XYZ file of C-alpha atoms in Angstrom:
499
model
C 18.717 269.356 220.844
C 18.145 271.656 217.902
C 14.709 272.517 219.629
C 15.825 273.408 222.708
C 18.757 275.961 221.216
C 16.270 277.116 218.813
C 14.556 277.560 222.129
C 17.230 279.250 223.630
C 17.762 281.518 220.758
C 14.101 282.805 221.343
C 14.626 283.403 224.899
C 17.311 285.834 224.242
C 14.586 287.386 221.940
C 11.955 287.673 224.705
C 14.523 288.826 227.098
C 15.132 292.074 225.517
C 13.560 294.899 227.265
C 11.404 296.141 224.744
C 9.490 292.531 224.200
C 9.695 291.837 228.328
C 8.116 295.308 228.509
C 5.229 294.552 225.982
C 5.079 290.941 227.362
C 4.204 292.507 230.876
C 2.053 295.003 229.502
C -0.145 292.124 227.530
C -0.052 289.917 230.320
C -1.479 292.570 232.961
C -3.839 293.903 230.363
C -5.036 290.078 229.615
C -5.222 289.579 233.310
C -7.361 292.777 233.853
C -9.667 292.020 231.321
C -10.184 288.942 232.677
C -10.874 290.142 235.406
C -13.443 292.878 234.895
C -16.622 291.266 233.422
C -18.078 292.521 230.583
C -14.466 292.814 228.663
C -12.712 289.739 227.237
C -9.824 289.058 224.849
C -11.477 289.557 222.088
C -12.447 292.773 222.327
C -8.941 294.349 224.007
C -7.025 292.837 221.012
C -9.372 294.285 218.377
C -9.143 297.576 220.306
C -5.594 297.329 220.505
C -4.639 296.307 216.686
C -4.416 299.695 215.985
C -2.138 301.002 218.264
C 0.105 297.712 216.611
C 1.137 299.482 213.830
C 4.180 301.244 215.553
C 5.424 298.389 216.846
C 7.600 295.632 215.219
C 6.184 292.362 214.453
C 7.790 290.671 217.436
C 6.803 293.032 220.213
C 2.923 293.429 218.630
C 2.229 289.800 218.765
C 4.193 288.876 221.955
C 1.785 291.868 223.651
C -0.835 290.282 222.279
C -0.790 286.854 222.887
C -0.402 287.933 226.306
C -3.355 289.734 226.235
C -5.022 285.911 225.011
C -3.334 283.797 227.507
C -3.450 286.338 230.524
C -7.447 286.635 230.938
C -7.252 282.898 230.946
C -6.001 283.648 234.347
C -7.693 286.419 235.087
C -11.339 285.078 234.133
C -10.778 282.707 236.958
C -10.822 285.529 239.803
C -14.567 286.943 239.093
C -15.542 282.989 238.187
C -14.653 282.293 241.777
C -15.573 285.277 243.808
C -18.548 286.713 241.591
C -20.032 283.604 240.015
C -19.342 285.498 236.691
C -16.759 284.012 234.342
C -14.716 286.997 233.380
C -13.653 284.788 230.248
C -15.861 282.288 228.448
C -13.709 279.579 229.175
C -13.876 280.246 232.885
C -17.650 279.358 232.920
C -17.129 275.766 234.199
C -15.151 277.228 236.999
C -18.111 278.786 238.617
C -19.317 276.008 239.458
C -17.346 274.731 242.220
C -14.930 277.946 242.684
C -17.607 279.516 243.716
C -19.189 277.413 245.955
C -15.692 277.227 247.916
C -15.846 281.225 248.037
C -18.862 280.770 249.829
C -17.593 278.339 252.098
C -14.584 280.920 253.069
C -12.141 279.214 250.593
C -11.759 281.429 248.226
C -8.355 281.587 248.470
C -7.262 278.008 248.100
C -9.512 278.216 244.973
C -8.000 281.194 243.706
C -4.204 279.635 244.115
C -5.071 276.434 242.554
C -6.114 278.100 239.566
C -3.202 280.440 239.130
C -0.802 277.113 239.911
C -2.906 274.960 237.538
C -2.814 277.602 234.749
C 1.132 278.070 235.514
C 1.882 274.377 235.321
C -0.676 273.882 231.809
C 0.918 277.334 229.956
C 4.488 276.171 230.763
C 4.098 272.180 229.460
C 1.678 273.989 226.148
C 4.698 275.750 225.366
C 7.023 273.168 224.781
C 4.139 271.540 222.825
C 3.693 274.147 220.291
C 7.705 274.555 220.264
C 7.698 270.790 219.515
C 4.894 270.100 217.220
C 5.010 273.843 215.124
C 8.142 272.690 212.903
C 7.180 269.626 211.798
C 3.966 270.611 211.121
C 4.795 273.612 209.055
C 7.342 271.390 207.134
C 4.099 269.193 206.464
C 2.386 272.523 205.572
C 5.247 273.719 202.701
C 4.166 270.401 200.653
C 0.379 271.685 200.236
C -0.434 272.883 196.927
C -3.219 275.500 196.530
C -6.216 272.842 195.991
C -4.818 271.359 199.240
C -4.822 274.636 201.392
C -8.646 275.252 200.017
C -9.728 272.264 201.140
C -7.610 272.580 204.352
C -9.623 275.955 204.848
C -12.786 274.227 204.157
C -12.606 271.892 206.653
C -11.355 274.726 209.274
C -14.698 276.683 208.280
C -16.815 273.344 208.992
C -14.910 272.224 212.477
C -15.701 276.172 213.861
C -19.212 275.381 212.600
C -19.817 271.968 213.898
C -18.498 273.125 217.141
C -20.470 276.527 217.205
C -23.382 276.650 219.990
C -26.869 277.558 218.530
C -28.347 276.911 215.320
C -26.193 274.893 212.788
C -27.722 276.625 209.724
C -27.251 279.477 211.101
C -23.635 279.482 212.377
C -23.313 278.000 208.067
C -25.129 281.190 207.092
C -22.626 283.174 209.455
C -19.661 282.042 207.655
C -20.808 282.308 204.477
C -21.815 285.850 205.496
C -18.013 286.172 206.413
C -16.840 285.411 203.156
C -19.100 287.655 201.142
C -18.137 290.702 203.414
C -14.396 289.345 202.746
C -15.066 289.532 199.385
C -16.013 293.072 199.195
C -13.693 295.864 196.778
C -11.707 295.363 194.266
C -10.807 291.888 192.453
C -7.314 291.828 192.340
C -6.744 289.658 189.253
C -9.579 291.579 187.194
C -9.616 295.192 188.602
C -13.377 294.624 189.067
C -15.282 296.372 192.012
C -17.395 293.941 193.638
C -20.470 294.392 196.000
C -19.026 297.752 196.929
C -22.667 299.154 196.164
C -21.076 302.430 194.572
C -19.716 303.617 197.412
C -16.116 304.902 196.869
C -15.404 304.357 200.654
C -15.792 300.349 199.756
C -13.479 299.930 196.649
C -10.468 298.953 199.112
C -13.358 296.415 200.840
C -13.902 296.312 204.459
C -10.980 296.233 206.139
C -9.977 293.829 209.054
C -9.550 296.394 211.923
C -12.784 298.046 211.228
C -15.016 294.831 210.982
C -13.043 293.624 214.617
C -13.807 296.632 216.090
C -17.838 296.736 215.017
C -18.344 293.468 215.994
C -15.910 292.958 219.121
C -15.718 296.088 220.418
C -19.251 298.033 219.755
C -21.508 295.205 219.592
C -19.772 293.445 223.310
C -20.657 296.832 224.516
C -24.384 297.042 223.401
C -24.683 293.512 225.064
C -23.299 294.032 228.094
C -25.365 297.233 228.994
C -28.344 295.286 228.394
C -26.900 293.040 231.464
C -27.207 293.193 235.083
C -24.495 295.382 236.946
C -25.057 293.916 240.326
C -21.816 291.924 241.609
C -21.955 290.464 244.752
C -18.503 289.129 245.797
C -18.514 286.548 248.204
C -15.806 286.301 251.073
C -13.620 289.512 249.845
C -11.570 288.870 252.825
C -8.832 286.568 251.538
C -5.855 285.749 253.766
C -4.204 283.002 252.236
C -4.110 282.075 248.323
C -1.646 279.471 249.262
C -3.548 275.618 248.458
C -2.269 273.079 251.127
C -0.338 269.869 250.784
C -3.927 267.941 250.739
C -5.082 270.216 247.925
C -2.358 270.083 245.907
C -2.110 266.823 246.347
C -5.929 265.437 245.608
C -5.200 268.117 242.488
C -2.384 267.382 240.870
C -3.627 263.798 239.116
C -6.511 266.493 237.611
C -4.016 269.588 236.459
C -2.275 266.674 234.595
C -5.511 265.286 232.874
C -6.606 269.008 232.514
C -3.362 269.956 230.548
C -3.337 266.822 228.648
C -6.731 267.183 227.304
C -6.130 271.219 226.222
C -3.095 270.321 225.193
C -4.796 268.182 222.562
C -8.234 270.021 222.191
C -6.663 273.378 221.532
C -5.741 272.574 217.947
C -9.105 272.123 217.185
C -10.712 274.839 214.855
C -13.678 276.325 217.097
C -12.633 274.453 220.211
C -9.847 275.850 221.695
C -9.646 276.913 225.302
C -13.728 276.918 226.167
C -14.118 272.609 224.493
C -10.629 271.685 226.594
C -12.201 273.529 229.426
C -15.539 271.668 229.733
C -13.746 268.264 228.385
C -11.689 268.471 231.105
C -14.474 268.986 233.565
C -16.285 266.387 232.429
C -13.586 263.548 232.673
C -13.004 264.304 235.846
C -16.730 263.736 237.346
C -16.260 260.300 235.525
C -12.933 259.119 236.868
C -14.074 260.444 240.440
C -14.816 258.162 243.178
C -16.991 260.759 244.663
C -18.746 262.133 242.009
C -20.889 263.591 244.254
C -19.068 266.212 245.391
C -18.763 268.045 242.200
C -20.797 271.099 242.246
C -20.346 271.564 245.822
C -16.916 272.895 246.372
C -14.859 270.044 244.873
C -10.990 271.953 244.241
C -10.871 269.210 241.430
C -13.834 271.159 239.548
C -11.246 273.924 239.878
C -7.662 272.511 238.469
C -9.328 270.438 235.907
C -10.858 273.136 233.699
C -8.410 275.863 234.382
C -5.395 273.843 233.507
C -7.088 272.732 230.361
C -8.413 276.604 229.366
C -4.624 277.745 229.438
C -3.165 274.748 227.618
C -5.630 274.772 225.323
C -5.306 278.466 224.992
C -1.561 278.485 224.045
C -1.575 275.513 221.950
C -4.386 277.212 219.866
C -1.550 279.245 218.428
C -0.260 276.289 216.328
C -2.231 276.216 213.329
C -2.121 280.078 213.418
C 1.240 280.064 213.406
C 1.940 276.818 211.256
C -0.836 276.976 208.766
C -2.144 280.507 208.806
C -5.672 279.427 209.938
C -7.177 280.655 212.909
C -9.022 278.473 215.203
C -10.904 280.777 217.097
C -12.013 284.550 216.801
C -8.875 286.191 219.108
C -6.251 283.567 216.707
C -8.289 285.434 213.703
C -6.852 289.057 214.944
C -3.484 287.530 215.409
C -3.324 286.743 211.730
C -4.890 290.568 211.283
C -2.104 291.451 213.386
C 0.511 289.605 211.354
C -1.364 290.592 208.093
C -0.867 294.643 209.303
C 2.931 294.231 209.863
C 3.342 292.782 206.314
C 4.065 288.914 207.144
C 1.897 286.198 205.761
C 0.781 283.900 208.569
C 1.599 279.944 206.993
C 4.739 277.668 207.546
C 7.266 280.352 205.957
C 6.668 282.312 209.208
C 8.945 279.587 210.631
C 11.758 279.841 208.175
C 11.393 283.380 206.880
C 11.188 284.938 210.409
C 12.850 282.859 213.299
C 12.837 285.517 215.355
C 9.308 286.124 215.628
C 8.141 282.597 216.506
C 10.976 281.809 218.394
C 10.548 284.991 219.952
C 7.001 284.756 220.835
C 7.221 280.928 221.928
C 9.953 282.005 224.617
C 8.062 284.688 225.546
C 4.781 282.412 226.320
C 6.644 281.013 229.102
C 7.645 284.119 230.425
C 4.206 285.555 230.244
C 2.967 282.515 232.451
C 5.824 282.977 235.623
C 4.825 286.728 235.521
C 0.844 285.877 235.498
C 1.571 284.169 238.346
C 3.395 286.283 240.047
C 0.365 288.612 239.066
C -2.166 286.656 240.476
C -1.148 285.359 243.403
C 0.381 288.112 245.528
C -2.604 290.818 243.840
C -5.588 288.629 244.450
C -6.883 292.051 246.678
C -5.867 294.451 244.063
C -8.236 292.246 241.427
C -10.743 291.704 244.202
C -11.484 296.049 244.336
C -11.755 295.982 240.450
C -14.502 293.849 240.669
C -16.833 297.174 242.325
C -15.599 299.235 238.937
C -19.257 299.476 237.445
C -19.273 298.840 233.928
C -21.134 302.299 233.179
C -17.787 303.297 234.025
C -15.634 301.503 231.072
C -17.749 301.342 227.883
C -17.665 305.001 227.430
C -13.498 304.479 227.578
C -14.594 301.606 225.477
C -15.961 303.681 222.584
C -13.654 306.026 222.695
C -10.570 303.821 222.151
C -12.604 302.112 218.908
C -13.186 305.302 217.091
C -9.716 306.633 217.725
C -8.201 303.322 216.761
C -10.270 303.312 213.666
C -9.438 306.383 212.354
C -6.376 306.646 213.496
C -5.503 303.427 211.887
C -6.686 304.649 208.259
C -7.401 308.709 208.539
C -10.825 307.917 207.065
C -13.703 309.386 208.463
C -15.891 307.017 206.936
C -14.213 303.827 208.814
C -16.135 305.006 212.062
C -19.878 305.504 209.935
C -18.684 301.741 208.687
C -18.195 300.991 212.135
C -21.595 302.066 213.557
C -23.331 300.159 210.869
C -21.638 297.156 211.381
C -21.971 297.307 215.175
C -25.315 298.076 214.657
C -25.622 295.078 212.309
C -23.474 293.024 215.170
C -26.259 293.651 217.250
C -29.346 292.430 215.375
C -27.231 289.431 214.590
C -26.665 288.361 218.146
C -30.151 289.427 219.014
C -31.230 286.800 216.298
C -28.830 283.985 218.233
C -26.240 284.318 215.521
C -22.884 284.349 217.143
C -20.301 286.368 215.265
C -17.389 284.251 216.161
C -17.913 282.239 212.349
C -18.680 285.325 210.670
C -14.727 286.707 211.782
C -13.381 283.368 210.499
C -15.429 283.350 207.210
C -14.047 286.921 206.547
C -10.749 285.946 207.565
C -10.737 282.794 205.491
C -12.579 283.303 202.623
C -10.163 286.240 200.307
C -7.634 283.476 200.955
C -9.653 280.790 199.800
C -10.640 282.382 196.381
C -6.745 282.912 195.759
C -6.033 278.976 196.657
C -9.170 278.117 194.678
C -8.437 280.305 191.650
C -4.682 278.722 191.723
C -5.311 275.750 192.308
C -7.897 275.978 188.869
C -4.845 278.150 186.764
C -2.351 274.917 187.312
C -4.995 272.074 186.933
C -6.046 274.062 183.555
C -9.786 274.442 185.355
C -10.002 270.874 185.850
C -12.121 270.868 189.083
C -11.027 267.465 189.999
C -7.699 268.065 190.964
C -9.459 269.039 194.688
C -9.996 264.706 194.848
C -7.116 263.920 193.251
C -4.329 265.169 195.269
C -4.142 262.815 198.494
C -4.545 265.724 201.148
C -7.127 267.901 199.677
C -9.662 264.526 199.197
C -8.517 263.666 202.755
C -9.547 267.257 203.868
C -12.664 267.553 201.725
C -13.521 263.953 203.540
C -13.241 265.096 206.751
C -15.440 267.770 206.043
C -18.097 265.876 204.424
C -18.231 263.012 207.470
C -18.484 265.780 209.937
C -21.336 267.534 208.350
C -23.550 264.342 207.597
C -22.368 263.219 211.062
C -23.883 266.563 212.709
C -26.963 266.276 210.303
C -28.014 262.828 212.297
C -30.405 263.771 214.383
C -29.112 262.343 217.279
C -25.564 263.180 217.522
C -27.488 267.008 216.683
C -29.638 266.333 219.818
C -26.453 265.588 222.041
C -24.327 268.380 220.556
C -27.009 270.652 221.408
C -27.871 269.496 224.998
C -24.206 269.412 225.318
C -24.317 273.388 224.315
C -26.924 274.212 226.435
C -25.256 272.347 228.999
């Protein structure tokens, strides 16, 4: 009972007209960039942290999580009609959505997904509002040796369950940490690795970095890409599934929400694992198997219902335990950082509002994306023939202004170029940047824990084994990396990433 009223209590927060109006304005935003290939999550929340700073905390993150959960939806619409996931996490979709475009069923496809998504974001919701508390009372036990090793084992989950090279998605954390690490010690005064440059004594900061290597570096790729979209059966009449779809569906929206419902959590996994999961399970409790991968509406509500649970239950160790478990959860803490609250279990306690707030508003997000995507499939159907020459130089322009407008230093935007230009090598060397963004956000808060944790144990290092959680933590970490050093379970993970 105290849930739901606590529950309550943050609907009246999301009902105000200032957080319904930024909750629209995310979820349209999220559904548009979705939509439009070439532009994902990532990149429209770095763009937009910026423009944050005006805003209170509530509003920000409630726009912004909106943004997260909305191209969930939207990445469905060019998965379907384009074969293009708009959103990574839509990529399973293609594979029978758009075979039933093809066969002039576009529109069934289309509905399922938005119904799937609707009936997955609204059961996630009273998941996180469920599991958050208790976990963050958990959380206000850890000491700093526990949250170190906590962070540890976040750093190795996003790494075992990076695609590509396992030493090198290692070397891009660690590479995340030492840019983290850049200006001035604040216990010693010392500058460190600032290479005498004035404009690096503050270190790099987290709006610059998200910009370089989300907004920049997603445009040099996607120029190199393509720009021919053909969209098959624009025409769509009806978006409405009928009784036989929703029916042979509905056992496979339930899996689909179960399993991101559970996946999400998972550092690195999130909403792309609980998307192919869910796929996956149901080919193997089909009787037909066969007619996956040929227009099966089951290859549709499976992984869509799993991308959006798995999408909105990724916020509860961001919100709980301050760690991000994926690179758009690592700009929410930015986001939370640039307001002046400390993500961790005292958001809970210290600011009801805001989670409360933002949990309500989750819900409300999902009945407006799908009253967004079902009676506008047309209007998202004409953005598809918006060439992308079109947006990146709109792209640009909103990363410079937000960089300098977010710090009046001219310098930010030459720090920019170089890291974008940096951003680019990287990727062209198969290093994804996604462990790089959680190194950097990790790692200044794992030399406070660690330095701590070292002032109360007296600079006994073996107070990391000797407190039950941190050895449990450290464990974990160690069993997953041997585990992923087998050469077989390495073969399988990477088939299963190719895959």
């Amino acid at each position: 009972m105290e849930t739901l009223s606590l529950l309550l209590y943050g609907l009246q927060i999301a009902l105000s007209w200032e957080n319904l109006l930024y909750c629209f304005a995310g979820c349209l935003l999220g559904t548009l960039v979705g939509v439009l290939p070439g532009i994902g999550p990532v990149t429209t929340v770095a763009i937009l942290l910026p423009f944050t700073f005006g805003l209170g905390p509530a509003p920000a993150l409630i726009m912004l999580a909106g943004i997260y959960y909305g191209a969930q939806y939207g990445g469905s619409t060019t998965a379907i009609l384009v074969n293009i996931p708009g959103e990574s996490s839509s990529v399973v979709t293609t594979i029978d959505g758009y075979q039933m475009a093809r066969q002039g069923r576009a529109g069934p496809a289309l509905g399922i997904a938005a119904i799937g998504s609707f009936v997955a974001g609204s059961f996630a919701v009273f998941v996180v509002a469920y599991f958050s508390p208790p976990l963050a009372e958990i959380a206000l036990r850890f000491g700093p040796a526990d949250y170190f090793s906590l962070m540890v084992m976040g750093l190795a989950a996003s790494v075992i369950l990076a695609s590509g090279s396992l030493i090198k998605a290692i070397a891009m954390v660690l590479v995340g940490i030492l840019l983290g690490s850049i200006g001035t010690d604040v216990n010693t005064g010392a500058i460190r690795f600032a290479a005498g440059l004035p404009q690096l004594t503050d270190g790099i900061g987290f709006i610059v970095l998200a910009m370089a290597f989300f907004g920049i570096t997603d445009v040099l790729v996607n120029l190199e890409k393509s720009k021919e979209q053909h969209v098959a059966n624009a025409e769509i009449k009806n978006v409405l599934p009928t009784m036989e779809d929703l029916r042979v569906s509905a056992p496979s929206i339930a899996r689909g929400t179960l399993i991101g419902s559970i996946l999400g959590i998972l550092p690195g996994g999130g909403a792309l694992l609980a998307s192919f999961a869910a796929y996956m399970v149901e080919k193997k409790v089909a009787r037909r198997p066969a007619n996956f991968g040929s227009g099966d509406i089951r290859g549709v509500a499976a992984p869509e219902s799993a991308n959006n649970a798995g999408a909105q239950v990724s916020f509860i160790p961001m919100l709980t335990l301050g760690l991000p478990s994926n690179p758009t959860m690592a700009l929410m803490i930015g986001a939370l950082m640039i307001q002046g609250i400390t993500p961790g279990p005292g958001v809970i306690t210290e600011r009801p509002e805001l989670f409360w707030g933002l949990i309500a508003s989750m819900w409300i997000g999902n009945l407006m994306l799908l009253v967004l995507n079902l009676p506008l499939v047309g209007l998202w159907v004409k953005l598809l023939s918006v060439p992308y020459s079109l947006l990146f130089p709109a792209i640009l322009a909103f990363c410079c202004v937000g960089v300098y407008a977010s710090s009046n230093e001219p310098a930010d935007v030459y720090i920019v170029a170089v890291l974008a230009a940096v951003g680019y090598a990287l990727i062209k060397f198969d290093c994804e940047p996604a462990p790089m963004v959680l190194g950097f956000v990790l790692g200044p808060m794992m030399e406070e824990n660690l330095r701590r944790a070292m002032m109360i144990s007296f600079g006994d290092p073996s107070v990391f084994v000797t407190r039950p959680i941190s050895a449990l933590c450290l464990a974990a970490t160690l069993l997953g990396l041997i585990a992923i050093a087998i050469p077989s379970l390495r073969r399988r993970r990477d088939a299963a990433m190719q895959e």
